[in-house]
């Protein structure tokens, strides 16, 4: 760990590294960020040392040089619904053990002094060795977001053999049935889900939420057979960095849904426009592929020359807004390479031919206004048709 006791700003303070950094170091997992808790200090004392306050609900400070977070030891008491329904008490009187008690899982409640000594009041090290995610106390149920966080941690560590303790899964199910999950902000739900979609075993996040009856609260469209199909699709993502891996996985996960179901899910989660749009575009690509292969089945593993129909391909390119945003077509072509590689050659040729049609050339021919738009679409149709029949 980083030596902080040589930092003059921390001289005389009781500082401990906490949470994920300690957990991941013990697991041999990469550590990217450090979080620190300061015991026995006041906000004024931190400001005098040059720390920058950033916490709105409780005292959190940024180190002026490293930008790492230093939070004053605190306790929490449930006072309302949802993730933010807590009263926070930060005081020099709050002990390290009291601060650790408010955390969610035993493996996240281990502190490390600047000299490397571990404080582990809830035997998180034992649960790391046993590969178990276990709640610290019944207070776990007071924060519904912990249901999602625990499922996300399992998506991260399932490959290491981790499981959720039966009593913790029971508590997660109790929270799901309590109605507390419904009080979470959609943005918080998506943040956890997006992180889970980037983990090594993202499917575990959704199967865990299904096991504890949380899936039908925020993702009712995915309950049952739709989840089976969605997870199978999610296992296939393009080798493309045009969009984030988590966003590709989401698009694949919801690909079996109808347009109405997918839009309802996007609205409920208040998805960023780019994420919702990638899901819509992916659905368009599935529609094109399914239409082509349904109407023109493969014969001896060969694709008939007329499998792709010009009007369908042109409509696909238009709905992807390919002329203004060609990267959206390029991204979907990367998906086609994974889902239906036999179609990629004809589609790439059609896309290249359509892009080669020049609006300037038509203007030079005298087209303008509405007539220009009609002529441009007709020339592109002809170009696509010609490319597909080569």
Short mmCIF file of C-alpha atoms in Angstrom, two decimals:
data_model
loop_
_atom_site.label_atom_id
_atom_site.label_comp_id
_atom_site.label_asym_id
_atom_site.label_seq_id
_atom_site.Cartn_x
_atom_site.Cartn_y
_atom_site.Cartn_z
CA UNK A 1 0.00 0.00 0.00
CA UNK A 2 0.96 3.64 -0.37
CA UNK A 3 2.82 5.05 2.63
CA UNK A 4 0.77 7.91 3.98
CA UNK A 5 2.48 8.38 7.34
CA UNK A 6 5.25 10.35 5.62
CA UNK A 7 2.69 12.88 4.36
CA UNK A 8 2.91 15.99 6.57
CA UNK A 9 -0.80 16.70 5.94
CA UNK A 10 -1.64 13.46 7.75
CA UNK A 11 0.78 13.85 10.65
CA UNK A 12 -1.00 13.17 13.93
CA UNK A 13 -4.17 11.80 12.27
CA UNK A 14 -5.51 8.27 12.64
CA UNK A 15 -5.86 7.31 9.00
CA UNK A 16 -6.90 3.92 7.61
CA UNK A 17 -7.30 2.57 4.11
CA UNK A 18 -10.72 0.92 3.84
CA UNK A 19 -13.14 -0.87 1.58
CA UNK A 20 -12.42 -2.16 -1.89
CA UNK A 21 -8.70 -1.39 -1.96
CA UNK A 22 -8.03 -3.55 1.09
CA UNK A 23 -10.36 -6.30 -0.11
CA UNK A 24 -8.86 -6.50 -3.59
CA UNK A 25 -5.29 -6.44 -2.33
CA UNK A 26 -6.06 -9.42 -0.09
CA UNK A 27 -7.65 -11.18 -3.07
CA UNK A 28 -4.71 -10.42 -5.35
CA UNK A 29 -7.09 -8.38 -7.51
CA UNK A 30 -5.90 -5.15 -9.19
CA UNK A 31 -6.25 -2.08 -6.96
CA UNK A 32 -7.01 1.15 -8.82
CA UNK A 33 -8.27 3.55 -6.14
CA UNK A 34 -7.76 4.06 -2.45
CA UNK A 35 -10.40 5.26 0.00
CA UNK A 36 -9.45 6.43 3.46
CA UNK A 37 -11.26 6.95 6.74
CA UNK A 38 -10.00 9.42 9.33
CA UNK A 39 -10.81 8.69 12.97
CA UNK A 40 -10.92 11.41 15.63
CA UNK A 41 -10.75 14.46 13.34
CA UNK A 42 -13.13 17.35 12.61
CA UNK A 43 -14.05 19.07 9.34
CA UNK A 44 -12.22 22.22 10.46
CA UNK A 45 -9.07 20.24 11.15
CA UNK A 46 -9.19 18.71 7.66
CA UNK A 47 -9.73 22.08 5.98
CA UNK A 48 -6.83 23.60 7.90
CA UNK A 49 -4.60 20.88 6.51
CA UNK A 50 -5.56 21.82 2.96
CA UNK A 51 -8.11 19.09 2.26
CA UNK A 52 -10.98 20.07 -0.05
CA UNK A 53 -14.50 19.26 1.19
CA UNK A 54 -16.70 17.49 -1.38
CA UNK A 55 -19.29 15.59 0.66
CA UNK A 56 -22.81 17.00 0.70
CA UNK A 57 -24.40 14.51 3.09
CA UNK A 58 -21.36 13.65 5.21
CA UNK A 59 -17.80 14.96 5.57
CA UNK A 60 -15.64 13.74 2.68
CA UNK A 61 -12.45 15.50 1.64
CA UNK A 62 -10.09 15.28 -1.31
CA UNK A 63 -6.37 15.28 -0.78
CA UNK A 64 -5.07 18.40 -2.57
CA UNK A 65 -2.28 16.47 -4.31
CA UNK A 66 -3.48 12.87 -4.80
CA UNK A 67 -7.23 13.64 -5.09
CA UNK A 68 -7.93 10.51 -3.04
CA UNK A 69 -10.97 10.58 -0.77
CA UNK A 70 -10.65 10.94 2.99
CA UNK A 71 -13.93 10.52 4.89
CA UNK A 72 -14.42 11.23 8.57
CA UNK A 73 -15.53 8.20 10.56
CA UNK A 74 -19.32 8.14 10.76
CA UNK A 75 -22.39 6.16 11.70
CA UNK A 76 -25.71 6.00 9.86
CA UNK A 77 -29.33 5.60 10.95
CA UNK A 78 -32.26 4.78 8.69
CA UNK A 79 -34.69 7.70 8.45
CA UNK A 80 -36.50 7.29 5.15
CA UNK A 81 -36.87 5.24 1.98
CA UNK A 82 -34.26 4.29 -0.58
CA UNK A 83 -30.55 4.77 -0.92
CA UNK A 84 -30.47 8.30 0.51
CA UNK A 85 -32.85 7.81 3.45
CA UNK A 86 -30.23 8.00 6.20
CA UNK A 87 -29.19 10.33 8.98
CA UNK A 88 -25.42 10.53 9.18
CA UNK A 89 -23.47 11.22 12.36
CA UNK A 90 -19.81 12.16 11.87
CA UNK A 91 -17.90 12.99 15.00
CA UNK A 92 -14.43 12.62 16.51
CA UNK A 93 -16.11 10.25 18.97
CA UNK A 94 -16.98 7.68 16.25
CA UNK A 95 -14.58 4.74 16.43
CA UNK A 96 -13.09 2.81 13.54
CA UNK A 97 -15.14 -0.26 14.47
CA UNK A 98 -18.35 1.81 14.48
CA UNK A 99 -17.51 3.14 11.03
CA UNK A 100 -16.85 -0.38 9.72
CA UNK A 101 -20.12 -1.64 11.23
CA UNK A 102 -22.20 0.55 8.89
CA UNK A 103 -20.75 -1.15 5.79
CA UNK A 104 -22.49 -3.83 3.75
CA UNK A 105 -20.37 -6.99 3.53
CA UNK A 106 -17.72 -8.43 5.80
CA UNK A 107 -15.13 -8.41 3.01
CA UNK A 108 -15.70 -4.64 2.63
CA UNK A 109 -15.28 -3.93 6.34
CA UNK A 110 -11.53 -4.43 6.71
CA UNK A 111 -9.32 -1.44 7.50
CA UNK A 112 -5.56 -1.11 7.08
CA UNK A 113 -3.39 1.31 9.00
CA UNK A 114 -0.60 3.26 7.34
CA UNK A 115 1.80 0.74 8.86
CA UNK A 116 -0.06 -2.14 7.21
CA UNK A 117 -1.87 -3.49 10.27
CA UNK A 118 -5.35 -4.86 9.58
CA UNK A 119 -8.46 -4.20 11.64
CA UNK A 120 -11.06 -6.85 10.84
CA UNK A 121 -13.84 -6.91 13.46
CA UNK A 122 -16.25 -9.00 11.34
CA UNK A 123 -13.78 -11.62 10.03
CA UNK A 124 -13.82 -10.43 6.45
CA UNK A 125 -10.50 -12.20 5.91
CA UNK A 126 -12.15 -15.47 6.85
CA UNK A 127 -14.94 -14.86 4.33
CA UNK A 128 -12.36 -14.01 1.67
CA UNK A 129 -10.70 -17.37 2.34
CA UNK A 130 -14.08 -19.11 2.28
CA UNK A 131 -15.08 -17.15 -0.84
CA UNK A 132 -18.35 -15.95 0.72
CA UNK A 133 -20.23 -12.67 0.39
CA UNK A 134 -21.86 -12.18 3.79
CA UNK A 135 -23.72 -9.22 5.29
CA UNK A 136 -22.39 -7.69 8.51
CA UNK A 137 -25.66 -7.08 10.32
CA UNK A 138 -29.39 -6.76 9.85
CA UNK A 139 -28.76 -3.10 8.96
CA UNK A 140 -27.86 -4.46 5.51
CA UNK A 141 -31.58 -4.41 4.70
CA UNK A 142 -31.87 -0.68 5.43
CA UNK A 143 -30.15 0.24 2.15
CA UNK A 144 -31.87 -1.41 -0.85
CA UNK A 145 -28.97 -0.55 -3.13
CA UNK A 146 -26.99 -3.23 -1.32
CA UNK A 147 -29.06 -5.88 -3.06
CA UNK A 148 -27.71 -4.67 -6.40
CA UNK A 149 -24.19 -4.13 -5.04
CA UNK A 150 -23.99 -7.66 -3.68
CA UNK A 151 -25.15 -9.08 -7.01
CA UNK A 152 -22.51 -6.92 -8.73
CA UNK A 153 -19.76 -8.14 -6.42
CA UNK A 154 -20.73 -11.70 -7.25
CA UNK A 155 -20.53 -10.85 -10.97
CA UNK A 156 -16.98 -9.68 -10.30
CA UNK A 157 -15.77 -12.54 -8.14
CA UNK A 158 -17.82 -15.57 -9.23
CA UNK A 159 -14.86 -16.80 -11.29
CA UNK A 160 -12.86 -16.95 -8.05
CA UNK A 161 -15.43 -19.29 -6.54
CA UNK A 162 -17.42 -16.77 -4.50
CA UNK A 163 -21.01 -17.41 -3.49
CA UNK A 164 -23.56 -15.45 -1.46
CA UNK A 165 -24.18 -16.71 2.07
CA UNK A 166 -27.68 -18.28 2.29
CA UNK A 167 -28.69 -15.92 5.10
CA UNK A 168 -27.57 -12.93 3.03
CA UNK A 169 -29.57 -14.12 0.02
CA UNK A 170 -32.58 -14.50 2.31
CA UNK A 171 -32.12 -10.92 3.47
CA UNK A 172 -31.82 -9.72 -0.14
CA UNK A 173 -35.10 -11.44 -0.94
CA UNK A 174 -36.70 -9.78 2.09
CA UNK A 175 -35.61 -6.36 0.80
CA UNK A 176 -37.03 -7.17 -2.64
CA UNK A 177 -40.40 -8.02 -1.11
CA UNK A 178 -40.43 -4.94 1.13
CA UNK A 179 -40.95 -2.43 -1.69
CA UNK A 180 -37.75 -0.57 -0.80
CA UNK A 181 -36.15 -1.27 -4.19
CA UNK A 182 -38.84 0.82 -5.84
CA UNK A 183 -37.61 3.88 -3.94
CA UNK A 184 -34.17 3.75 -5.54
CA UNK A 185 -33.37 6.42 -8.10
CA UNK A 186 -33.28 5.01 -11.62
CA UNK A 187 -29.88 6.58 -12.15
CA UNK A 188 -28.45 4.66 -9.18
CA UNK A 189 -29.90 1.40 -10.50
CA UNK A 190 -28.29 2.00 -13.88
CA UNK A 191 -24.90 2.91 -12.35
CA UNK A 192 -24.79 -0.43 -10.53
CA UNK A 193 -26.06 -2.29 -13.59
CA UNK A 194 -23.57 -0.65 -15.93
CA UNK A 195 -20.72 -1.61 -13.58
CA UNK A 196 -22.03 -5.17 -13.41
CA UNK A 197 -22.21 -5.37 -17.21
CA UNK A 198 -18.49 -4.62 -17.27
CA UNK A 199 -17.58 -7.38 -14.80
CA UNK A 200 -16.08 -10.76 -15.77
CA UNK A 201 -19.37 -12.65 -15.19
CA UNK A 202 -22.15 -10.13 -15.95
CA UNK A 203 -24.78 -12.84 -16.35
CA UNK A 204 -24.41 -13.64 -12.63
CA UNK A 205 -25.71 -10.17 -11.74
CA UNK A 206 -29.03 -10.83 -13.43
CA UNK A 207 -29.42 -14.45 -12.33
CA UNK A 208 -28.73 -13.36 -8.74
CA UNK A 209 -31.33 -10.61 -8.93
CA UNK A 210 -33.77 -13.16 -10.30
CA UNK A 211 -32.99 -15.56 -7.42
CA UNK A 212 -33.77 -12.89 -4.83
CA UNK A 213 -36.90 -11.65 -6.66
CA UNK A 214 -35.37 -8.25 -7.44
CA UNK A 215 -35.39 -8.62 -11.22
CA UNK A 216 -39.14 -8.11 -11.56
CA UNK A 217 -38.94 -4.75 -9.76
CA UNK A 218 -36.76 -2.90 -12.29
CA UNK A 219 -36.48 -5.40 -15.16
CA UNK A 220 -39.90 -7.10 -15.39
CA UNK A 221 -39.50 -7.48 -19.17
CA UNK A 222 -36.57 -9.85 -18.58
CA UNK A 223 -38.25 -12.22 -16.14
CA UNK A 224 -38.47 -15.83 -17.31
CA UNK A 225 -37.61 -17.03 -20.81
CA UNK A 226 -36.61 -13.53 -21.94
CA UNK A 227 -33.71 -13.59 -19.49
CA UNK A 228 -32.51 -16.97 -20.77
CA UNK A 229 -32.53 -15.68 -24.33
CA UNK A 230 -31.02 -12.34 -23.35
CA UNK A 231 -28.12 -13.86 -21.44
CA UNK A 232 -27.37 -16.20 -24.35
CA UNK A 233 -27.25 -13.19 -26.68
CA UNK A 234 -25.15 -11.21 -24.19
CA UNK A 235 -22.42 -13.84 -24.47
CA UNK A 236 -21.83 -12.69 -28.05
CA UNK A 237 -20.47 -9.18 -28.42
CA UNK A 238 -18.46 -7.68 -31.28
CA UNK A 239 -14.75 -7.08 -31.09
CA UNK A 240 -15.26 -3.36 -31.46
CA UNK A 241 -14.25 -0.43 -29.30
CA UNK A 242 -16.73 1.94 -30.94
CA UNK A 243 -19.01 1.42 -27.96
CA UNK A 244 -18.29 0.38 -24.38
CA UNK A 245 -18.37 -3.34 -23.65
CA UNK A 246 -21.04 -2.79 -20.99
CA UNK A 247 -23.25 -1.02 -23.52
CA UNK A 248 -22.84 -3.77 -26.10
CA UNK A 249 -23.77 -6.33 -23.46
CA UNK A 250 -26.87 -4.36 -22.53
CA UNK A 251 -27.91 -4.10 -26.17
CA UNK A 252 -27.55 -7.85 -26.58
CA UNK A 253 -29.33 -8.58 -23.31
CA UNK A 254 -32.46 -6.71 -24.39
CA UNK A 255 -32.32 -7.84 -28.04
CA UNK A 256 -35.01 -10.54 -27.58
CA UNK A 257 -37.52 -7.94 -26.31
CA UNK A 258 -40.12 -6.25 -28.44
CA UNK A 259 -39.69 -2.59 -29.33
CA UNK A 260 -42.33 -1.66 -26.77
CA UNK A 261 -40.70 -3.70 -24.00
CA UNK A 262 -37.24 -2.35 -24.77
CA UNK A 263 -38.45 1.25 -24.79
CA UNK A 264 -40.33 0.74 -21.52
CA UNK A 265 -37.19 -0.65 -19.89
CA UNK A 266 -35.07 2.22 -21.21
CA UNK A 267 -37.53 4.77 -19.88
CA UNK A 268 -37.82 3.10 -16.48
CA UNK A 269 -34.04 3.03 -16.03
CA UNK A 270 -33.65 6.50 -17.56
CA UNK A 271 -30.88 5.15 -19.73
CA UNK A 272 -28.42 7.56 -21.36
CA UNK A 273 -29.45 8.28 -24.94
CA UNK A 274 -26.39 6.56 -26.38
CA UNK A 275 -27.13 3.34 -24.48
CA UNK A 276 -30.80 3.26 -25.46
CA UNK A 277 -29.93 4.07 -29.07
CA UNK A 278 -27.37 1.26 -29.33
CA UNK A 279 -30.04 -1.15 -28.09
CA UNK A 280 -32.48 0.12 -30.74
CA UNK A 281 -29.87 -0.16 -33.49
CA UNK A 282 -28.94 -3.66 -32.41
CA UNK A 283 -32.59 -4.66 -32.63
CA UNK A 284 -32.69 -3.30 -36.18
CA UNK A 285 -29.72 -5.46 -37.08
CA UNK A 286 -31.37 -8.55 -35.61
CA UNK A 287 -34.47 -7.77 -37.64
CA UNK A 288 -32.46 -7.49 -40.85
CA UNK A 289 -30.58 -10.73 -40.19
CA UNK A 290 -33.67 -12.68 -39.20
CA UNK A 291 -35.61 -11.43 -42.23
CA UNK A 292 -32.79 -12.37 -44.58
CA UNK A 293 -32.13 -15.83 -43.18
CA UNK A 294 -35.82 -16.66 -42.68
CA UNK A 295 -36.78 -15.83 -46.24
CA UNK A 296 -33.59 -17.29 -47.70
CA UNK A 297 -32.36 -20.27 -45.64
CA UNK A 298 -28.76 -21.33 -45.98
CA UNK A 299 -28.22 -24.11 -48.52
CA UNK A 300 -25.19 -26.34 -47.96
CA UNK A 301 -23.88 -23.60 -45.67
CA UNK A 302 -23.88 -21.17 -48.59
CA UNK A 303 -25.82 -17.93 -48.73
CA UNK A 304 -28.14 -17.43 -51.74
CA UNK A 305 -27.17 -14.39 -53.79
CA UNK A 306 -30.56 -12.78 -53.20
CA UNK A 307 -30.72 -13.31 -49.42
CA UNK A 308 -30.33 -9.60 -48.71
CA UNK A 309 -32.99 -7.45 -50.32
CA UNK A 310 -32.07 -3.98 -51.50
CA UNK A 311 -35.02 -2.12 -49.93
CA UNK A 312 -34.44 -3.81 -46.57
CA UNK A 313 -30.74 -2.99 -46.54
CA UNK A 314 -31.35 0.62 -47.58
CA UNK A 315 -33.98 1.03 -44.87
CA UNK A 316 -31.52 -0.44 -42.34
CA UNK A 317 -28.84 2.06 -43.35
CA UNK A 318 -31.30 4.93 -43.17
CA UNK A 319 -32.63 3.99 -39.74
CA UNK A 320 -29.04 3.79 -38.49
CA UNK A 321 -28.63 7.39 -39.71
CA UNK A 322 -25.62 6.14 -41.65
CA UNK A 323 -25.15 9.17 -43.88
CA UNK A 324 -24.71 11.54 -40.92
CA UNK A 325 -23.24 9.08 -38.43
CA UNK A 326 -21.34 6.39 -40.33
CA UNK A 327 -19.81 5.05 -37.10
CA UNK A 328 -23.24 3.70 -36.18
CA UNK A 329 -23.27 1.52 -39.29
CA UNK A 330 -19.66 0.45 -38.70
CA UNK A 331 -20.59 -0.63 -35.19
CA UNK A 332 -23.51 -2.73 -36.41
CA UNK A 333 -21.37 -4.29 -39.13
CA UNK A 334 -19.04 -5.44 -36.36
CA UNK A 335 -22.06 -7.09 -34.72
CA UNK A 336 -23.06 -8.75 -38.00
CA UNK A 337 -19.58 -10.33 -38.16
CA UNK A 338 -20.39 -12.08 -34.90
CA UNK A 339 -24.04 -12.96 -35.48
CA UNK A 340 -24.14 -13.75 -39.22
CA UNK A 341 -20.66 -13.67 -40.79
CA UNK A 342 -22.09 -14.98 -44.06
CA UNK A 343 -23.87 -11.65 -44.50
CA UNK A 344 -20.96 -9.34 -43.80
CA UNK A 345 -19.46 -9.29 -47.29
CA UNK A 346 -22.64 -8.26 -49.13
CA UNK A 347 -23.55 -5.73 -46.43
CA UNK A 348 -20.13 -4.10 -46.46
CA UNK A 349 -20.28 -3.84 -50.26
CA UNK A 350 -23.76 -2.32 -50.12
CA UNK A 351 -22.69 0.19 -47.46
CA UNK A 352 -19.61 1.20 -49.47
CA UNK A 353 -21.66 1.64 -52.63
CA UNK A 354 -24.35 3.69 -50.92
CA UNK A 355 -21.80 6.00 -49.29
CA UNK A 356 -20.19 6.60 -52.67
CA UNK A 357 -23.34 8.29 -53.99
CA UNK A 358 -22.52 12.00 -54.02
CA UNK A 359 -25.15 14.63 -53.22
CA UNK A 360 -22.86 17.20 -54.85
CA UNK A 361 -22.96 15.26 -58.14
CA UNK A 362 -26.75 15.34 -58.10
CA UNK A 363 -26.76 19.05 -57.36
CA UNK A 364 -24.48 19.49 -60.36
CA UNK A 365 -27.10 17.65 -62.42
CA UNK A 366 -29.63 20.29 -61.39
CA UNK A 367 -31.47 18.57 -58.56
CA UNK A 368 -32.54 20.70 -55.61
CA UNK A 369 -35.04 20.80 -52.77
CA UNK A 370 -37.34 17.82 -52.36
CA UNK A 371 -36.34 16.51 -55.77
CA UNK A 372 -32.72 16.28 -54.58
CA UNK A 373 -33.74 14.14 -51.61
CA UNK A 374 -35.81 11.82 -53.77
CA UNK A 375 -33.05 11.46 -56.36
CA UNK A 376 -30.45 10.83 -53.67
CA UNK A 377 -32.48 8.03 -52.13
CA UNK A 378 -33.16 6.47 -55.55
CA UNK A 379 -29.46 6.50 -56.51
CA UNK A 380 -28.55 4.94 -53.19
CA UNK A 381 -31.18 2.25 -53.71
CA UNK A 382 -29.73 1.51 -57.14
CA UNK A 383 -26.22 1.40 -55.72
CA UNK A 384 -27.26 -1.00 -52.98
CA UNK A 385 -29.14 -3.24 -55.40
CA UNK A 386 -26.16 -3.34 -57.75
CA UNK A 387 -23.75 -4.17 -54.93
CA UNK A 388 -25.94 -7.00 -53.68
CA UNK A 389 -26.26 -8.65 -57.08
CA UNK A 390 -22.51 -8.73 -57.80
#
